[in-house]
Amino acid sequence: MNKWIRKSVVVLVSLLTFGLITPTQLINNVNAEKPNERKTFESISSGQTSYFEESLFDKEAILKELLKQAEQQSYQKFGTRIKPVIENEFREIILPNIEKALEETAAQFPTEDLVNLAITESPGKGQSEKIFNIKNSDTNSDVLRFHVRRDNPPQAGYWFNFHYHTYHDGFQSHHELGSIYWDKNTPPKWMS
């Protein structure tokens, strides 16, 4: 076998199996006699590589997990006093728009890089707008920032304005997700 092919196979196997199969095992398997069809079928059906590819490189599974974490962070931000009042509207109006924003962002990344996207762990308290940020774990830089702002237009009561910012414009532009009406009375602080 050519030297560069052997090195490529070793690197590929190491990446796909997270080092669970060592290069010496691979070389021994290549040099060994050919397995019969039954052994080949069993090793493919119970192999770790297929699980790895399905779980880590499945774009839908990654987005679903990010959306689940986003929902949890949002409810944590709302706290016990705000959540019961706006929870249904949040699920119906805002959450589908967060999902669309995540899908648009995921389309800009290669599938392998989606594994590096992570949600920050703590929303902002008090008057802070921050719900959660999505960052690239490799570069430790934010990709998206999801916020909720309290608006109080004259004679219209209080509204929660959900929006996000992207790294494309330096987090300057607001990308609207929707608004939810609170009440004429001042809402409590976040996470209360």
GROMACS .gro file of C-alpha atoms in nm:
model
  192
    1MET     CA    1   0.000   0.000   0.000
    2ASN     CA    2   0.132   0.346  -0.080
    3LYS     CA    3   0.265   0.540   0.216
    4TRP     CA    4   0.026   0.836   0.175
    5ILE     CA    5  -0.277   0.605   0.146
    6ARG     CA    6  -0.177   0.422   0.464
    7LYS     CA    7  -0.133   0.752   0.651
    8SER     CA    8  -0.466   0.880   0.521
    9VAL     CA    9  -0.646   0.566   0.634
   10VAL     CA   10  -0.486   0.583   0.979
   11VAL     CA   11  -0.586   0.947   1.023
   12LEU     CA   12  -0.939   0.882   0.897
   13VAL     CA   13  -0.993   0.585   1.126
   14SER     CA   14  -0.852   0.776   1.423
   15LEU     CA   15  -1.089   1.064   1.360
   16LEU     CA   16  -1.395   0.849   1.308
   17THR     CA   17  -1.340   0.628   1.612
   18PHE     CA   18  -1.195   0.889   1.850
   19GLY     CA   19  -0.885   0.669   1.882
   20LEU     CA   20  -1.078   0.359   1.993
   21ILE     CA   21  -0.913   0.161   1.713
   22THR     CA   22  -0.536   0.199   1.708
   23PRO     CA   23  -0.338   0.204   1.384
   24THR     CA   24  -0.172  -0.128   1.473
   25GLN     CA   25  -0.514  -0.293   1.497
   26LEU     CA   26  -0.602  -0.146   1.160
   27ILE     CA   27  -0.282  -0.268   0.995
   28ASN     CA   28  -0.329  -0.615   1.147
   29ASN     CA   29  -0.684  -0.625   1.013
   30VAL     CA   30  -0.571  -0.516   0.666
   31ASN     CA   31  -0.295  -0.777   0.655
   32ALA     CA   32  -0.516  -1.055   0.794
   33GLU     CA   33  -0.708  -1.285   0.566
   34LYS     CA   34  -1.036  -1.158   0.425
   35PRO     CA   35  -1.331  -1.215   0.659
   36ASN     CA   36  -1.630  -1.402   0.530
   37GLU     CA   37  -1.949  -1.214   0.445
   38ARG     CA   38  -2.118  -1.297   0.776
   39LYS     CA   39  -1.838  -1.141   0.986
   40THR     CA   40  -1.834  -0.835   0.766
   41PHE     CA   41  -2.211  -0.789   0.805
   42GLU     CA   42  -2.191  -0.826   1.184
   43SER     CA   43  -1.907  -0.575   1.217
   44ILE     CA   44  -2.085  -0.319   1.001
   45SER     CA   45  -2.419  -0.354   1.179
   46SER     CA   46  -2.269  -0.321   1.527
   47GLY     CA   47  -1.985  -0.084   1.439
   48GLN     CA   48  -1.913   0.235   1.629
   49THR     CA   49  -1.841   0.432   1.315
   50SER     CA   50  -2.204   0.426   1.201
   51TYR     CA   51  -2.322   0.543   1.546
   52PHE     CA   52  -2.060   0.819   1.540
   53GLU     CA   53  -2.168   0.942   1.200
   54GLU     CA   54  -2.538   0.925   1.282
   55SER     CA   55  -2.515   1.101   1.617
   56LEU     CA   56  -2.248   1.365   1.557
   57PHE     CA   57  -2.289   1.447   1.192
   58ASP     CA   58  -2.667   1.437   1.178
   59LYS     CA   59  -2.758   1.800   1.120
   60GLU     CA   60  -3.117   1.753   1.237
   61ALA     CA   61  -3.013   1.588   1.564
   62ILE     CA   62  -2.765   1.866   1.638
   63LEU     CA   63  -3.024   2.136   1.565
   64LYS     CA   64  -3.285   1.955   1.773
   65GLU     CA   65  -3.047   1.942   2.071
   66LEU     CA   66  -2.957   2.311   2.031
   67LEU     CA   67  -3.326   2.402   2.019
   68LYS     CA   68  -3.397   2.195   2.331
   69GLN     CA   69  -3.118   2.372   2.518
   70ALA     CA   70  -3.239   2.709   2.388
   71GLU     CA   71  -3.587   2.641   2.524
   72GLN     CA   72  -3.448   2.541   2.863
   73GLN     CA   73  -3.229   2.853   2.881
   74SER     CA   74  -3.527   3.071   2.789
   75TYR     CA   75  -3.744   2.925   3.064
   76GLN     CA   76  -3.460   2.969   3.311
   77LYS     CA   77  -3.437   3.336   3.204
   78PHE     CA   78  -3.812   3.389   3.247
   79GLY     CA   79  -3.811   3.260   3.603
   80THR     CA   80  -4.111   3.135   3.797
   81ARG     CA   81  -4.307   3.460   3.774
   82ILE     CA   82  -4.287   3.534   3.400
   83LYS     CA   83  -4.279   3.180   3.257
   84PRO     CA   84  -4.638   3.076   3.341
   85VAL     CA   85  -4.776   3.392   3.179
   86ILE     CA   86  -4.588   3.381   2.845
   87GLU     CA   87  -4.493   3.013   2.809
   88ASN     CA   88  -4.764   2.919   2.556
   89GLU     CA   89  -4.707   3.221   2.333
   90PHE     CA   90  -4.333   3.165   2.352
   91ARG     CA   91  -4.376   2.807   2.224
   92GLU     CA   92  -4.613   2.911   1.946
   93ILE     CA   93  -4.451   3.233   1.823
   94ILE     CA   94  -4.088   3.265   1.932
   95LEU     CA   95  -3.957   2.908   1.945
   96PRO     CA   96  -4.032   2.832   1.576
   97ASN     CA   97  -3.849   3.152   1.482
   98ILE     CA   98  -3.550   3.052   1.695
   99GLU     CA   99  -3.552   2.721   1.510
  100LYS     CA  100  -3.547   2.902   1.174
  101ALA     CA  101  -3.257   3.120   1.288
  102LEU     CA  102  -3.064   2.811   1.397
  103GLU     CA  103  -3.132   2.640   1.064
  104GLU     CA  104  -3.014   2.946   0.870
  105THR     CA  105  -2.697   2.956   1.077
  106ALA     CA  106  -2.640   2.581   1.039
  107ALA     CA  107  -2.663   2.618   0.662
  108GLN     CA  108  -2.357   2.845   0.676
  109PHE     CA  109  -2.140   2.583   0.849
  110PRO     CA  110  -2.012   2.251   0.717
  111THR     CA  111  -2.183   1.959   0.889
  112GLU     CA  112  -1.863   1.860   1.073
  113ASP     CA  113  -1.834   2.209   1.228
  114LEU     CA  114  -2.187   2.199   1.369
  115VAL     CA  115  -2.059   1.972   1.643
  116ASN     CA  116  -1.856   2.269   1.771
  117LEU     CA  117  -2.162   2.491   1.824
  118ALA     CA  118  -2.265   2.522   2.189
  119ILE     CA  119  -2.509   2.728   2.393
  120THR     CA  120  -2.386   2.940   2.682
  121GLU     CA  121  -2.490   2.818   3.022
  122SER     CA  122  -2.628   3.118   3.206
  123PRO     CA  123  -2.884   3.376   3.093
  124GLY     CA  124  -2.864   3.736   3.210
  125LYS     CA  125  -3.041   3.832   3.532
  126GLY     CA  126  -3.231   4.144   3.636
  127GLN     CA  127  -3.268   4.389   3.348
  128SER     CA  128  -3.019   4.215   3.115
  129GLU     CA  129  -3.138   4.130   2.763
  130LYS     CA  130  -2.925   3.816   2.718
  131ILE     CA  131  -3.112   3.486   2.696
  132PHE     CA  132  -2.830   3.275   2.552
  133ASN     CA  133  -2.546   3.290   2.302
  134ILE     CA  134  -2.442   3.026   2.053
  135LYS     CA  135  -2.067   3.005   2.025
  136ASN     CA  136  -1.811   2.810   1.830
  137SER     CA  137  -1.626   2.600   2.089
  138ASP     CA  138  -1.311   2.579   1.879
  139THR     CA  139  -1.262   2.954   1.842
  140ASN     CA  140  -1.456   3.044   2.161
  141SER     CA  141  -1.632   3.322   1.970
  142ASP     CA  142  -2.003   3.397   1.956
  143VAL     CA  143  -2.197   3.315   1.641
  144LEU     CA  144  -2.547   3.420   1.750
  145ARG     CA  145  -2.677   3.618   2.047
  146PHE     CA  146  -3.042   3.579   2.146
  147HIS     CA  147  -3.194   3.861   2.350
  148VAL     CA  148  -3.526   3.972   2.493
  149ARG     CA  149  -3.592   4.341   2.553
  150ARG     CA  150  -3.871   4.501   2.754
  151ASP     CA  151  -4.055   4.756   2.546
  152ASN     CA  152  -4.303   5.004   2.686
  153PRO     CA  153  -4.460   5.199   2.399
  154PRO     CA  154  -4.685   5.487   2.514
  155GLN     CA  155  -5.034   5.370   2.612
  156ALA     CA  156  -4.957   5.012   2.498
  157GLY     CA  157  -4.836   4.836   2.812
  158TYR     CA  158  -4.524   4.622   2.836
  159TRP     CA  159  -4.402   4.392   2.560
  160PHE     CA  160  -4.119   4.141   2.547
  161ASN     CA  161  -3.934   4.187   2.219
  162PHE     CA  162  -3.736   3.877   2.120
  163HIS     CA  163  -3.452   3.925   1.871
  164TYR     CA  164  -3.107   3.798   1.786
  165HIS     CA  165  -2.778   3.934   1.657
  166THR     CA  166  -2.525   3.764   1.426
  167TYR     CA  167  -2.149   3.782   1.394
  168HIS     CA  168  -2.182   3.883   1.026
  169ASP     CA  169  -2.239   4.249   1.110
  170GLY     CA  170  -2.058   4.259   1.442
  171PHE     CA  171  -2.381   4.194   1.638
  172GLN     CA  172  -2.524   4.535   1.543
  173SER     CA  173  -2.851   4.461   1.359
  174HIS     CA  174  -3.162   4.331   1.530
  175HIS     CA  175  -3.321   4.028   1.364
  176GLU     CA  176  -3.675   4.010   1.496
  177LEU     CA  177  -3.816   3.686   1.636
  178GLY     CA  178  -4.144   3.830   1.763
  179SER     CA  179  -4.304   4.011   2.056
  180ILE     CA  180  -4.523   3.894   2.343
  181TYR     CA  181  -4.754   4.123   2.538
  182TRP     CA  182  -4.708   4.124   2.916
  183ASP     CA  183  -4.949   4.367   3.082
  184LYS     CA  184  -4.995   4.735   3.167
  185ASN     CA  185  -4.808   4.668   3.494
  186THR     CA  186  -4.429   4.654   3.509
  187PRO     CA  187  -4.299   4.296   3.464
  188PRO     CA  188  -4.080   4.145   3.735
  189LYS     CA  189  -3.703   4.117   3.688
  190TRP     CA  190  -3.568   3.824   3.491
  191MET     CA  191  -3.505   3.500   3.678
  192SER     CA  192  -3.723   3.604   3.970
   0.00000   0.00000   0.00000
